[in-house]
mmCIF file of C-alpha atoms in Angstrom:
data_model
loop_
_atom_site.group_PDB
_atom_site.id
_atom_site.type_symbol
_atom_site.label_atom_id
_atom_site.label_comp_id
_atom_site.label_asym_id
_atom_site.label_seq_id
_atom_site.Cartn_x
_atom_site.Cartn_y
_atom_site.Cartn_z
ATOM 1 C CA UNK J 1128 -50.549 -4.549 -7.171
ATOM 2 C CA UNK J 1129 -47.723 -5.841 -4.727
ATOM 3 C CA UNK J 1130 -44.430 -4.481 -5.983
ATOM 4 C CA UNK J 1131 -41.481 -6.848 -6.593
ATOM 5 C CA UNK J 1132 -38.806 -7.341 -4.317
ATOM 6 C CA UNK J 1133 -36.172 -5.238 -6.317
ATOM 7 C CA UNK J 1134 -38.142 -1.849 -6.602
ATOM 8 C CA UNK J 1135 -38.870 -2.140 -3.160
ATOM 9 C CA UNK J 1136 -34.837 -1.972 -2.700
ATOM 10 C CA UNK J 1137 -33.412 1.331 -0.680
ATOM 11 C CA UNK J 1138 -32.223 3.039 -4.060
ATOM 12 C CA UNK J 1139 -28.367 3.002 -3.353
ATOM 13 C CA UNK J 1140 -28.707 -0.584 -3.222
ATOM 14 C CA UNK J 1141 -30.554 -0.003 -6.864
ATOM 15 C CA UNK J 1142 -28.176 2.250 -8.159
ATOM 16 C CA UNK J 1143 -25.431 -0.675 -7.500
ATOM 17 C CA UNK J 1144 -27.421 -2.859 -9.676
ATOM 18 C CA UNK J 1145 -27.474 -0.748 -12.205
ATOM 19 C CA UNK J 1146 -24.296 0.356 -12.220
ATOM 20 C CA UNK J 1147 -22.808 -3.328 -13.646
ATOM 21 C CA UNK J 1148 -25.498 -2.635 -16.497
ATOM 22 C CA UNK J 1149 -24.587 -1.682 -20.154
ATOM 23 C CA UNK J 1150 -25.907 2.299 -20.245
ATOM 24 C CA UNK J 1151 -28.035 1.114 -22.999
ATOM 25 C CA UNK J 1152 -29.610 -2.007 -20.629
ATOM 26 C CA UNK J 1153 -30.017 0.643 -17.870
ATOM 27 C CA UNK J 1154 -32.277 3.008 -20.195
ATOM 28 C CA UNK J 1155 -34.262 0.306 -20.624
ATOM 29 C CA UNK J 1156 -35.632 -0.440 -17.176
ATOM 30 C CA UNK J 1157 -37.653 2.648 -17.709
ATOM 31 C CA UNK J 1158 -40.197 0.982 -19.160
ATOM 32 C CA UNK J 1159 -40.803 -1.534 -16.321
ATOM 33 C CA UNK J 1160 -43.048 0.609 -14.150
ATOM 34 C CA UNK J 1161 -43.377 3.840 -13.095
ATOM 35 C CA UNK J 1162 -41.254 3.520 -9.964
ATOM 36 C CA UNK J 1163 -38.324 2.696 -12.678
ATOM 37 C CA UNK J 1164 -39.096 5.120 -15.460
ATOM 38 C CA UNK J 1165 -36.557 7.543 -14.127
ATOM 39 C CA UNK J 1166 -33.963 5.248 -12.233
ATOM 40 C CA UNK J 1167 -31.542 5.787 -15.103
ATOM 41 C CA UNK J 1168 -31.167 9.792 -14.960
ATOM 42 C CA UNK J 1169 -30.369 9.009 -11.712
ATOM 43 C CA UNK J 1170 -27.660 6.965 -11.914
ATOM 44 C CA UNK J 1171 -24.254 7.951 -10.348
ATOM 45 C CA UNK J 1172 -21.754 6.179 -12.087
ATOM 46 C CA UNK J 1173 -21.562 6.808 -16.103
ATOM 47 C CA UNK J 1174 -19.594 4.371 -17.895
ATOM 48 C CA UNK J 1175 -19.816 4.962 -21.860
ATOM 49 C CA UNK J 1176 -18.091 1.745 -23.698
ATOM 50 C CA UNK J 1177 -18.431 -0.021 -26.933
ATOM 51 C CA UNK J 1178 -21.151 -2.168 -24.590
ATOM 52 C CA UNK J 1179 -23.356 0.940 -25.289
ATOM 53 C CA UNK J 1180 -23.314 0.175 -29.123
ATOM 54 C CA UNK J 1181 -22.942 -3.599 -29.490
ATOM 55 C CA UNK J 1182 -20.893 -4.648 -32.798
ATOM 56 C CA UNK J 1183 -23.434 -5.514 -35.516
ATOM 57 C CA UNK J 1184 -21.949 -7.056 -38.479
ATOM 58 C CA UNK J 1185 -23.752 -5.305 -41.580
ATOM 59 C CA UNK J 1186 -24.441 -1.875 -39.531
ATOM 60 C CA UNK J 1187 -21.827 0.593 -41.264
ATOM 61 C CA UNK J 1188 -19.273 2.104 -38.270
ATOM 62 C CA UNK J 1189 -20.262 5.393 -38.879
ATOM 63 C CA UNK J 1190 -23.605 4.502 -37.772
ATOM 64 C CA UNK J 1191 -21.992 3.116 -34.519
ATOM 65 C CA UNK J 1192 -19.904 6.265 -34.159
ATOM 66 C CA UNK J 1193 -22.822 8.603 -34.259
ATOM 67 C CA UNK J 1194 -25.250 6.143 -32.027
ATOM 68 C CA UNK J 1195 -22.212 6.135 -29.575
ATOM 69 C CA UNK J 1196 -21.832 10.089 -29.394
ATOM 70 C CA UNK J 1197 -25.432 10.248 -29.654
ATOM 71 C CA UNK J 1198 -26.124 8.175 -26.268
ATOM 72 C CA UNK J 1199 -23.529 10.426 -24.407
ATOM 73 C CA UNK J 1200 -25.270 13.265 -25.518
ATOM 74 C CA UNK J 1201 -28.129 12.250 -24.478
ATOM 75 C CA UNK J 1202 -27.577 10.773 -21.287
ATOM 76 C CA UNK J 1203 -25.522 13.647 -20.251
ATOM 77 C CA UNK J 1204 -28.472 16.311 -21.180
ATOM 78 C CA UNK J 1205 -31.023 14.178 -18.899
ATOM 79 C CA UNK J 1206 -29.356 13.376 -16.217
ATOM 80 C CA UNK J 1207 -30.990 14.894 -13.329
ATOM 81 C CA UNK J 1208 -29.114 12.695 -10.452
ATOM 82 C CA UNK J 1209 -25.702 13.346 -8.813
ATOM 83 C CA UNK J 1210 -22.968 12.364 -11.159
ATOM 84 C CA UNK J 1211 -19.802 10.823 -9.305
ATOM 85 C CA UNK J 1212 -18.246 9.203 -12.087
ATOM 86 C CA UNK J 1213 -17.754 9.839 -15.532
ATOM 87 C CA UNK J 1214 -15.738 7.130 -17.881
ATOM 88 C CA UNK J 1215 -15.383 7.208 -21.550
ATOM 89 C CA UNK J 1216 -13.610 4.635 -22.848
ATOM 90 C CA UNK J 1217 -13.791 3.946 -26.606
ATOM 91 C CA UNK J 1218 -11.402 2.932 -29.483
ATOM 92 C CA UNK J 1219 -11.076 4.397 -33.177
ATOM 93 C CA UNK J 1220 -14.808 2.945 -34.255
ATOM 94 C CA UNK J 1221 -15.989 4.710 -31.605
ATOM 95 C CA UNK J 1222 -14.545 7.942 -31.221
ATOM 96 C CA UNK J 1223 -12.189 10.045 -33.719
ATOM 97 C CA UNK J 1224 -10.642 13.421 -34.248
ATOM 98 C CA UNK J 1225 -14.216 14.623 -35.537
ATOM 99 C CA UNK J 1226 -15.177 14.006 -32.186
ATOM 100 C CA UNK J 1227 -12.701 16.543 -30.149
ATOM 101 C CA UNK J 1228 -15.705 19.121 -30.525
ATOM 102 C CA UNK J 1229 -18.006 16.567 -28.934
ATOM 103 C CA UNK J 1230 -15.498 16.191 -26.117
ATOM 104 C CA UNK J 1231 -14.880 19.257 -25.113
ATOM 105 C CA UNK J 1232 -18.868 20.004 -24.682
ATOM 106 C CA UNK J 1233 -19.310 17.097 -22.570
ATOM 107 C CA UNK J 1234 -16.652 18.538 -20.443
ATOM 108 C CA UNK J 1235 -17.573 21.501 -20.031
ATOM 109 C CA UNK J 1236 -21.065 20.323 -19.234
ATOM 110 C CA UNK J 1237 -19.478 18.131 -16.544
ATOM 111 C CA UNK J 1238 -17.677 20.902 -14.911
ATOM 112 C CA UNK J 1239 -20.666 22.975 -14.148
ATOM 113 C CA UNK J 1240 -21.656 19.900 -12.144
ATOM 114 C CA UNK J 1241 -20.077 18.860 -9.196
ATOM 115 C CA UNK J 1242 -18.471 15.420 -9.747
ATOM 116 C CA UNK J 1243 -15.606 13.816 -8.642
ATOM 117 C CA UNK J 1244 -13.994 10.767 -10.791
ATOM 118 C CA UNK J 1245 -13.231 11.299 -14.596
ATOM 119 C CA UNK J 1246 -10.819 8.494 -16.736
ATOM 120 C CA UNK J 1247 -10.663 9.675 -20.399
ATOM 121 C CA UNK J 1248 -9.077 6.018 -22.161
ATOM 122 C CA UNK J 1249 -9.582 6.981 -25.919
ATOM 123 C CA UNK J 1250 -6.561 6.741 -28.449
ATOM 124 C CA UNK J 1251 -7.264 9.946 -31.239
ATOM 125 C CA UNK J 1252 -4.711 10.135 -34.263
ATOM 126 C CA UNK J 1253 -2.840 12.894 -31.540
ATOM 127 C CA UNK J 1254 -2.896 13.076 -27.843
ATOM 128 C CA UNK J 1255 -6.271 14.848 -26.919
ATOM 129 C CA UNK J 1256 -5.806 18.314 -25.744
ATOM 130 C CA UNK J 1257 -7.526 18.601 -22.172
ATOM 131 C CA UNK J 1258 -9.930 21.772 -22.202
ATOM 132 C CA UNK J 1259 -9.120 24.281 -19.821
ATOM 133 C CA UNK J 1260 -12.247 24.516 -18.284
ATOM 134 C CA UNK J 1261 -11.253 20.668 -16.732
ATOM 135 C CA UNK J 1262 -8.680 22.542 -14.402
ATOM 136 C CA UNK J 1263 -11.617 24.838 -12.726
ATOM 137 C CA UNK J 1264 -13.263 21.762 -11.894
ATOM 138 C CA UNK J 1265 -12.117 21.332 -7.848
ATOM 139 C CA UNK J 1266 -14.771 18.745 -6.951
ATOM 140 C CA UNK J 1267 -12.456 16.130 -8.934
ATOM 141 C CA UNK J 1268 -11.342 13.442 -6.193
ATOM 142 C CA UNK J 1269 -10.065 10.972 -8.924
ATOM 143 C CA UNK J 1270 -8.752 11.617 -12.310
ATOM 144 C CA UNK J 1271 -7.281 9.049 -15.061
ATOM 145 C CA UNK J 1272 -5.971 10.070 -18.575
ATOM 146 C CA UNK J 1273 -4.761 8.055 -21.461
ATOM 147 C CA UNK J 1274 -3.020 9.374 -24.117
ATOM 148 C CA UNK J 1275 -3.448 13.426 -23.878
ATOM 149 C CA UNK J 1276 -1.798 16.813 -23.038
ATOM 150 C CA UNK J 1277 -2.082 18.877 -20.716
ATOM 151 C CA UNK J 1278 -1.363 22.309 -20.798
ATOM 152 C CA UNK J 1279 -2.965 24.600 -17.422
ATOM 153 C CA UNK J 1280 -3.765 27.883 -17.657
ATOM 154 C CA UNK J 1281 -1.604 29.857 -15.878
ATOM 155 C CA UNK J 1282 -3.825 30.295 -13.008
ATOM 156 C CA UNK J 1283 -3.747 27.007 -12.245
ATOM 157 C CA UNK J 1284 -2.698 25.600 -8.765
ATOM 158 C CA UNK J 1285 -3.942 22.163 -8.757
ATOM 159 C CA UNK J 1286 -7.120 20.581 -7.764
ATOM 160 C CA UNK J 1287 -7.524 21.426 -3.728
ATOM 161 C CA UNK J 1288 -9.841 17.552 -3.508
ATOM 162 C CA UNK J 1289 -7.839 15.217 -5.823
ATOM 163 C CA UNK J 1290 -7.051 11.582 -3.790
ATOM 164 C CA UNK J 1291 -6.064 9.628 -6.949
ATOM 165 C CA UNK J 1292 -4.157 10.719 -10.394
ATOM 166 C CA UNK J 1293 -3.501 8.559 -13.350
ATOM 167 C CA UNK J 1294 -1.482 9.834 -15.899
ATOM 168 C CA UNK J 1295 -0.580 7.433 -19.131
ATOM 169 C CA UNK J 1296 1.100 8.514 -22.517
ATOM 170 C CA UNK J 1297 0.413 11.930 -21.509
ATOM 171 C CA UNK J 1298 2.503 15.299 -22.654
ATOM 172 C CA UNK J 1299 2.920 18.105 -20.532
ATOM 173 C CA UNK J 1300 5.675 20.469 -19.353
ATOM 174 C CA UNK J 1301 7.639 19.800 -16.128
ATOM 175 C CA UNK J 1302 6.616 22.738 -14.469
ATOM 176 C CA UNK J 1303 2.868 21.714 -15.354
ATOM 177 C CA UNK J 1304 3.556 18.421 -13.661
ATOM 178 C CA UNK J 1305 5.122 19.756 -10.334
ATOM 179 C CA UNK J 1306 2.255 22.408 -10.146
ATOM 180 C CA UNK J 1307 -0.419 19.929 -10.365
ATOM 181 C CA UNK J 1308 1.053 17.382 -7.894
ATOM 182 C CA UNK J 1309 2.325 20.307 -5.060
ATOM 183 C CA UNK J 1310 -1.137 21.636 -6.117
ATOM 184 C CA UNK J 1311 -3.389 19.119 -4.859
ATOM 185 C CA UNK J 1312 -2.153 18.680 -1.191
ATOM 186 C CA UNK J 1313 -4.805 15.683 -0.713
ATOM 187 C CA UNK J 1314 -3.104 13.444 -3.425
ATOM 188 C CA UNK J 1315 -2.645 9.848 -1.786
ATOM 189 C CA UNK J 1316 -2.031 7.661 -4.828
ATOM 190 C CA UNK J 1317 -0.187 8.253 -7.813
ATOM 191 C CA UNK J 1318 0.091 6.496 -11.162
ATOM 192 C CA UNK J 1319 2.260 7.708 -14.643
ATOM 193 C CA UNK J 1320 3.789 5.968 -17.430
ATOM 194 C CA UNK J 1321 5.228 7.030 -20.236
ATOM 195 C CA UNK J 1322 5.430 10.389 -19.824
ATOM 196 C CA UNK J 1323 6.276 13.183 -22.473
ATOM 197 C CA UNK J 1324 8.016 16.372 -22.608
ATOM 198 C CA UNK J 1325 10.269 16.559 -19.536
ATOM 199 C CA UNK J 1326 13.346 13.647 -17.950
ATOM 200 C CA UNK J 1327 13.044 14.829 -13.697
ATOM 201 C CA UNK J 1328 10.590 13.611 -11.982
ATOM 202 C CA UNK J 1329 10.011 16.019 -8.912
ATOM 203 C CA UNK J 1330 6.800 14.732 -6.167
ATOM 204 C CA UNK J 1331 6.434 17.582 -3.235
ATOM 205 C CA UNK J 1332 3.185 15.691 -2.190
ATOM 206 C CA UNK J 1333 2.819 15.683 1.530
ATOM 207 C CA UNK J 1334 -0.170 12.933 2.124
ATOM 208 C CA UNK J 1335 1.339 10.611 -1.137
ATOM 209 C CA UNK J 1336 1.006 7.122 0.172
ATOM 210 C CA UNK J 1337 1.518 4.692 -3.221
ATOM 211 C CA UNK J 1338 3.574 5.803 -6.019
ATOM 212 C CA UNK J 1339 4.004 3.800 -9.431
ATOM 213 C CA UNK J 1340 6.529 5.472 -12.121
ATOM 214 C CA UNK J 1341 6.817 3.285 -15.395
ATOM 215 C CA UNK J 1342 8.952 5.173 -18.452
ATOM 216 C CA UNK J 1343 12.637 5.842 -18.340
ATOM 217 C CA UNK J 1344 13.795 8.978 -16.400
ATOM 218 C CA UNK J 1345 17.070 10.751 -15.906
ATOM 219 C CA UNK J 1346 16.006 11.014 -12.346
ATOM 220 C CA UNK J 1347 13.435 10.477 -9.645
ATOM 221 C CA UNK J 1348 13.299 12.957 -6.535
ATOM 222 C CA UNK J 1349 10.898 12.894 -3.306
ATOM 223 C CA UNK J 1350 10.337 15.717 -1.001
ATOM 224 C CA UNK J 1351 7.809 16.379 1.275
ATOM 225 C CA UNK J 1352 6.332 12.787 1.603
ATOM 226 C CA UNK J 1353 6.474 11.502 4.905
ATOM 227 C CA UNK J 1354 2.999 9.297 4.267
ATOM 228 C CA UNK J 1355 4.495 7.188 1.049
ATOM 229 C CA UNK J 1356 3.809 3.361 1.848
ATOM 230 C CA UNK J 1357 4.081 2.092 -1.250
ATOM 231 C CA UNK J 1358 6.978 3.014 -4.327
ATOM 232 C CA UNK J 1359 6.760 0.541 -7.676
ATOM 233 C CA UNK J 1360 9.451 1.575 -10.210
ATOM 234 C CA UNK J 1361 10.235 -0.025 -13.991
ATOM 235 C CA UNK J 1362 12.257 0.421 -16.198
ATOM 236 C CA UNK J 1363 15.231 2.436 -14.897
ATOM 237 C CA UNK J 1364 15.261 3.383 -10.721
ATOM 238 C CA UNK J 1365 17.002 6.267 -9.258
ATOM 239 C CA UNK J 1366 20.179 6.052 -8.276
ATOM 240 C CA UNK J 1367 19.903 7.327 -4.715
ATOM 241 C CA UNK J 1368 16.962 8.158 -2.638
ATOM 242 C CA UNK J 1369 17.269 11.844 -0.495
ATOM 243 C CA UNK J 1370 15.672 10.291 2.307
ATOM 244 C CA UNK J 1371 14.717 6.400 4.084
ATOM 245 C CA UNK J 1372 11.334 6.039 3.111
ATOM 246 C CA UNK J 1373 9.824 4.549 6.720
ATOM 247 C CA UNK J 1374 7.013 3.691 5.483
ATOM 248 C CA UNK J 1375 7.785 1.939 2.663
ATOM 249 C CA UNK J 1376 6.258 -1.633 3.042
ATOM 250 C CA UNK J 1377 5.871 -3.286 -0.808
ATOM 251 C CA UNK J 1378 8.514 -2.410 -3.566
ATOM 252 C CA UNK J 1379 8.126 -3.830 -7.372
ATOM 253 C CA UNK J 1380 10.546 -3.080 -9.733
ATOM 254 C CA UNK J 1381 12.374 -4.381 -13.133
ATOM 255 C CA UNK J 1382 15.883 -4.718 -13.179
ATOM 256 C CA UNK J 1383 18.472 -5.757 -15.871
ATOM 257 C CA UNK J 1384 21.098 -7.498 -13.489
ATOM 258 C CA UNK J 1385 23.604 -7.306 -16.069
ATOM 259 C CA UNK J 1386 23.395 -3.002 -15.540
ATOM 260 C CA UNK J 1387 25.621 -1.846 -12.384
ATOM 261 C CA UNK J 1388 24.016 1.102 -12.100
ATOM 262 C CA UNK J 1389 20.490 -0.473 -11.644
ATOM 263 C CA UNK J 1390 22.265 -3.140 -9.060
ATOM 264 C CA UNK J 1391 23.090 -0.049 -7.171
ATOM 265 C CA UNK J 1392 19.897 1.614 -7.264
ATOM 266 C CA UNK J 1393 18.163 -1.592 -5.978
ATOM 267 C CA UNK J 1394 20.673 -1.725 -2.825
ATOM 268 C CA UNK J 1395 20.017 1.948 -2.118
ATOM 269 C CA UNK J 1396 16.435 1.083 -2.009
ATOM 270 C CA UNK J 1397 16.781 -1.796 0.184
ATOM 271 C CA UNK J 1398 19.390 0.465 2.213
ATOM 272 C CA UNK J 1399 16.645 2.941 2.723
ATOM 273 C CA UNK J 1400 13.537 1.203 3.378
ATOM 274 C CA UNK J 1401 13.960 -0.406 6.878
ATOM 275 C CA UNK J 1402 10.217 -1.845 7.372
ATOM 276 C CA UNK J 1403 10.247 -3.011 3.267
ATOM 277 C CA UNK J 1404 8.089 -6.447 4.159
ATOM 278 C CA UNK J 1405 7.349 -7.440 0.058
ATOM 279 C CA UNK J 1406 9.193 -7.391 -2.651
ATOM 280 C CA UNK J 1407 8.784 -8.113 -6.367
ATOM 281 C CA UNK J 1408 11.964 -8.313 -9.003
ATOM 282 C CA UNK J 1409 11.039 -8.966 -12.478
ATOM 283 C CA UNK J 1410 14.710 -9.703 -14.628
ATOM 284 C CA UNK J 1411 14.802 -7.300 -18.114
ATOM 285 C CA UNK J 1412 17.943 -8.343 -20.412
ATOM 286 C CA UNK J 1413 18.459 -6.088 -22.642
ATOM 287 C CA UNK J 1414 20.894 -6.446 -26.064
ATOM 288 C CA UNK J 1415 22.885 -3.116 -25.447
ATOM 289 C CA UNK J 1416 23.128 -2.769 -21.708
ATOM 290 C CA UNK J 1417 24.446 0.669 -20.657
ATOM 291 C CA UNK J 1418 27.666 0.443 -17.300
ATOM 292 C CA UNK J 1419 27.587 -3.088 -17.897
ATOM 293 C CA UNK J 1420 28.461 -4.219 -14.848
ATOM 294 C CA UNK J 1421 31.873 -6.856 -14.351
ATOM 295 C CA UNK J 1422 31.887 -10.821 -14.644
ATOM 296 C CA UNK J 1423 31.716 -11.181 -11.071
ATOM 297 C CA UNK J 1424 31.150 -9.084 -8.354
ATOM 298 C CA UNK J 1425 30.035 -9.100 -4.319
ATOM 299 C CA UNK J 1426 26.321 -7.715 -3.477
ATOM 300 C CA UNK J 1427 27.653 -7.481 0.219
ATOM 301 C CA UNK J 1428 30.705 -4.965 -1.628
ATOM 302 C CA UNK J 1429 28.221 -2.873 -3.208
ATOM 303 C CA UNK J 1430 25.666 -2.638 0.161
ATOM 304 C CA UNK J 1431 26.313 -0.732 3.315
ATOM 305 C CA UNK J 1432 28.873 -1.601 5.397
ATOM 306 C CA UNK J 1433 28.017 -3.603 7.770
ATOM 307 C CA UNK J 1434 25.061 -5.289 5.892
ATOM 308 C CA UNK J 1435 22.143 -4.774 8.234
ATOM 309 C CA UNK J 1436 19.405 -7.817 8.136
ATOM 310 C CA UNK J 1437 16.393 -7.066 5.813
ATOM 311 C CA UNK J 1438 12.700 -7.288 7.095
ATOM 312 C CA UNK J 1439 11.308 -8.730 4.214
ATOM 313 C CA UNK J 1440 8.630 -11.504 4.395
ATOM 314 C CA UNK J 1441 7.943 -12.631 1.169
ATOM 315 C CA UNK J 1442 9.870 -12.314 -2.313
ATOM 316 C CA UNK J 1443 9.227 -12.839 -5.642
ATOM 317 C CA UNK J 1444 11.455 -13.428 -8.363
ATOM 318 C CA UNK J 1445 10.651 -13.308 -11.990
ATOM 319 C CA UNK J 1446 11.490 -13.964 -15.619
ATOM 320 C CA UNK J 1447 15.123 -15.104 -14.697
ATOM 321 C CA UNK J 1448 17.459 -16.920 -16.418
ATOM 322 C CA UNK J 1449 19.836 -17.988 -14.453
ATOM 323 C CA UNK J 1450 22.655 -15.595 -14.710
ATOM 324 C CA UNK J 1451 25.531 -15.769 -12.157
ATOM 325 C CA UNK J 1452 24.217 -11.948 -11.303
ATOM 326 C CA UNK J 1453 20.637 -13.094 -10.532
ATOM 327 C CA UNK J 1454 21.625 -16.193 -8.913
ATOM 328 C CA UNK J 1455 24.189 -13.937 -6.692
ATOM 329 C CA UNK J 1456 21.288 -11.269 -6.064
ATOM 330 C CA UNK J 1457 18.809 -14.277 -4.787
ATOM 331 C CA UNK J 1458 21.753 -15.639 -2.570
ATOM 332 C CA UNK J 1459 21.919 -12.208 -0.807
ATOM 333 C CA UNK J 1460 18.657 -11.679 -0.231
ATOM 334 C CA UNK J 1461 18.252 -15.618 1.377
ATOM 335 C CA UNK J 1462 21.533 -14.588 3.160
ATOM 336 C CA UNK J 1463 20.151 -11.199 5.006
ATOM 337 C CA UNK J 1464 16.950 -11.856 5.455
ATOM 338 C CA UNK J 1465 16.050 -13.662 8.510
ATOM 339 C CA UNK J 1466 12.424 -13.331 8.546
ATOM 340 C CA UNK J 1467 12.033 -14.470 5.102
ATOM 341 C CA UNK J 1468 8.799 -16.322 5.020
ATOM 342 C CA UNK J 1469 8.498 -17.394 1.219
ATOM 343 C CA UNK J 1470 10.700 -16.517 -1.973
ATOM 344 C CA UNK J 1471 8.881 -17.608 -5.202
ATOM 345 C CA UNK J 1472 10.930 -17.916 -8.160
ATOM 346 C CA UNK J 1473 9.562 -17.831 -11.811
ATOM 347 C CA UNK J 1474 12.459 -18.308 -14.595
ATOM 348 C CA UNK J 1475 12.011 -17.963 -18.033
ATOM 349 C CA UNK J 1476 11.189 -20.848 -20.207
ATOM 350 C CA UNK J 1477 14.005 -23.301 -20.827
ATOM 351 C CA UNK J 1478 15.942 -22.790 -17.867
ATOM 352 C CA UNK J 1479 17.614 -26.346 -17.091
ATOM 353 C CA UNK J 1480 17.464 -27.711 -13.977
ATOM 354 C CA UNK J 1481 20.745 -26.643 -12.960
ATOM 355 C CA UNK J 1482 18.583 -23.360 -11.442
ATOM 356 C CA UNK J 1483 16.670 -25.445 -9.125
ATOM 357 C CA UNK J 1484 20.118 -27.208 -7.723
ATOM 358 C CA UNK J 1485 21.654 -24.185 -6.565
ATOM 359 C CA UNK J 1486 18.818 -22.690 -5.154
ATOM 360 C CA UNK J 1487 18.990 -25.607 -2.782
ATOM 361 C CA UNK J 1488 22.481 -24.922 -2.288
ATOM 362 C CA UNK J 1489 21.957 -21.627 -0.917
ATOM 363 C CA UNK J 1490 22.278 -21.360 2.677
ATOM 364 C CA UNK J 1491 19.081 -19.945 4.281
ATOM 365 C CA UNK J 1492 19.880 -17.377 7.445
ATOM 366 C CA UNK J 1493 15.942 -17.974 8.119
ATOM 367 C CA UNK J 1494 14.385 -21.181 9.300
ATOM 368 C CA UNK J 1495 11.016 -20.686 7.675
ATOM 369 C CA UNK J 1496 11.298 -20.177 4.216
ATOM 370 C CA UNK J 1497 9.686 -21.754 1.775
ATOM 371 C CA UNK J 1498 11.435 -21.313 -1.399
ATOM 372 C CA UNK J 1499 8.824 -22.109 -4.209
ATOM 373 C CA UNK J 1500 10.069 -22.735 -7.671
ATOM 374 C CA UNK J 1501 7.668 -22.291 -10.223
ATOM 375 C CA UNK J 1502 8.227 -23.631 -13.769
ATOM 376 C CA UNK J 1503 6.023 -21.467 -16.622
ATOM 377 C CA UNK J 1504 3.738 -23.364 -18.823
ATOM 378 C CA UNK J 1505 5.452 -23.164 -22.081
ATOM 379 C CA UNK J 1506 1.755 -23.870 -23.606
#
């Protein structure tokens, strides 16, 4: 019999196919032919979601709950294939404090293979404490966790292969956190919010390129990064940076213009990123505003003296309300940047017209710019 045009596929092409399959749709094909009995055990990418135990109305969820940990267990004990990603994302229905014990055995089962991606996104009635077995695991190249703590043994120093690190709602020392980033000298792109259990954030990582901090710090220090491109802040930014950051090309942060100190902060960052190309600004107001800053003041006061021209290209502006600060802060930037190519401006709902009219007002030092004002949908 003439096979059919998919099994006759090379088998990474195959193993793509599969991979945007439900786990439970992928042990399935086994019982198309032969060639496809066991496709799944091979399969490289593991994602275990609620798509592997669809909702059913009159099934009771602790029927779910055990199908769910049942299909993990499963899939994890047959699996004869390479195994470069692992994801186990789940809520409540899925996956509870009963199942730590679970957890912790598929982990450890992982770690005596070699695999290199793991993102834990469950929310337990605690943060999930991270076996240590996960920090002997060096073949890790990207790892993402939600809502746990960390705690190395002391023999930790990092993971030698780790590209990527995700860290969300998760509690761990400071020291812990400056041993596993100077610890994993490969580390390109990092990613934390909400951090618990220490204020200074210290990165010695020598090939970081992007950087996203989101949580409220008492400070933010770099050393040893010559390779970061890319540095997204929010909430509150540092006050001063210890050294230009060249390579610094696309900056996002949120800013309360009616805080001084953030004002500041901003201008430092503009003051030392000399090739900064994009830039995002998203306005936070906030009720009881710490160094408020005065009624009126001069952005060209609080820069460098002389202001140098900016190389930024394209701006956006969001979630403004027309303050004299933020309409001040937008002057400045039209004012100093003479390669501006577009500014996009997104104010909050109910902003009068009045916005628009000065914004024309504003004299433009570059004769490209498009400045694009962009009214929300209040629907």
């Amino acid at each position: 019999m003439e096979s059919d045009r998919i099994s006759c596929l090379p088998d990474h092409i195959i193993d793509q196919i599969l991979s945007h399959l439900p786990i439970k749709e992928v042990g399935r094909t086994s019982v198309l032919s032969h060639i496809w009995r066991n496709k799944w055990s091979t399969l490289p990418d593991l994602m275990f979601d609620r798509q592997c135990v669809p909702a059913a109305t009159s099934e009771d969820p602790s029927v779910s709950k055990i199908k769910f940990l049942r299909i993990i267990d499963d899939v994890l004990l047959l699996h004869s294939g390479p195994i470069n990603k692992v994801q186990i994302s789940a809520g409540y229905d899925l996956i509870d404090m009963n199942s730590v014990a679970d957890i912790n055995r598929w982990i450890l089962h992982l770690t005596k293979r070699s695999f290199k991606k793991l993102v834990l996104d469950f929310w337990l009635d605690e943060p999930y404490k991270i076996p240590c077995c996960l920090f002997s695991c060096q073949s890790l190249h990207r790892l993402e966790l939600y809502w746990c703590s960390l705690k190395p043994p002391t023999t930790f120093e990092g993971f030698r292969n780790l590209k990527s690190l995700h860290l969300e709602q998760v509690t761990m020392t400071q020291d812990a956190f400056e041993k596993l980033i100077s610890g994993s000298p490969l580390l390109e792109k990092l990613k934390v919010a909400y951090l618990d259990g220490f204020t200074q954030i210290n990165i010695h990582a020598p090939n970081i390129k992007c950087v996203q901090i989101i949580g409220k710090f008492e400070g933010i220090s770099f050393d040893n990064t010559p390779q970061l491109a890319k540095y997204l802040f929010a909430d509150v930014v540092p006050v001063k940076l210890p050294t230009p950051c060249i390579n610094l090309t696309t900056l996002q942060i949120s800013i309360n213009f009616n805080n001084l100190k953030e004002i500041s902060a901003v201008l430092c960052l503009l003051n030392s990123s000399p090739n900064l190309q994009r830039f995002g600004i998203y306005a936070r107001l906030e009720e009881h505003a710490d160094h408020l800053s005065p009624v009126s003041y001069c952005w060209e006061d609080i820069f460098s003296e002389p202001v140098m021209p900016l190389k930024l290209q394209r701006v956006k502006i969001e979630d403004i309300s027309g303050t004299k600060c933020e309409l001040d802060f937008i002057r400045f930037i039209l004012l100093y940047s003479p390669v501006l190519e577009k500014m996009t401006v997104k104010p909050v709902l109910n902003v009068t017209s009045k916005l628009m009219t000065e914004l024309i007002r504003f004299r433009r030092v570059s004769g490209q710019v498009e400045v694009i004002y962009h009214v929300k949908d209040s629907s």
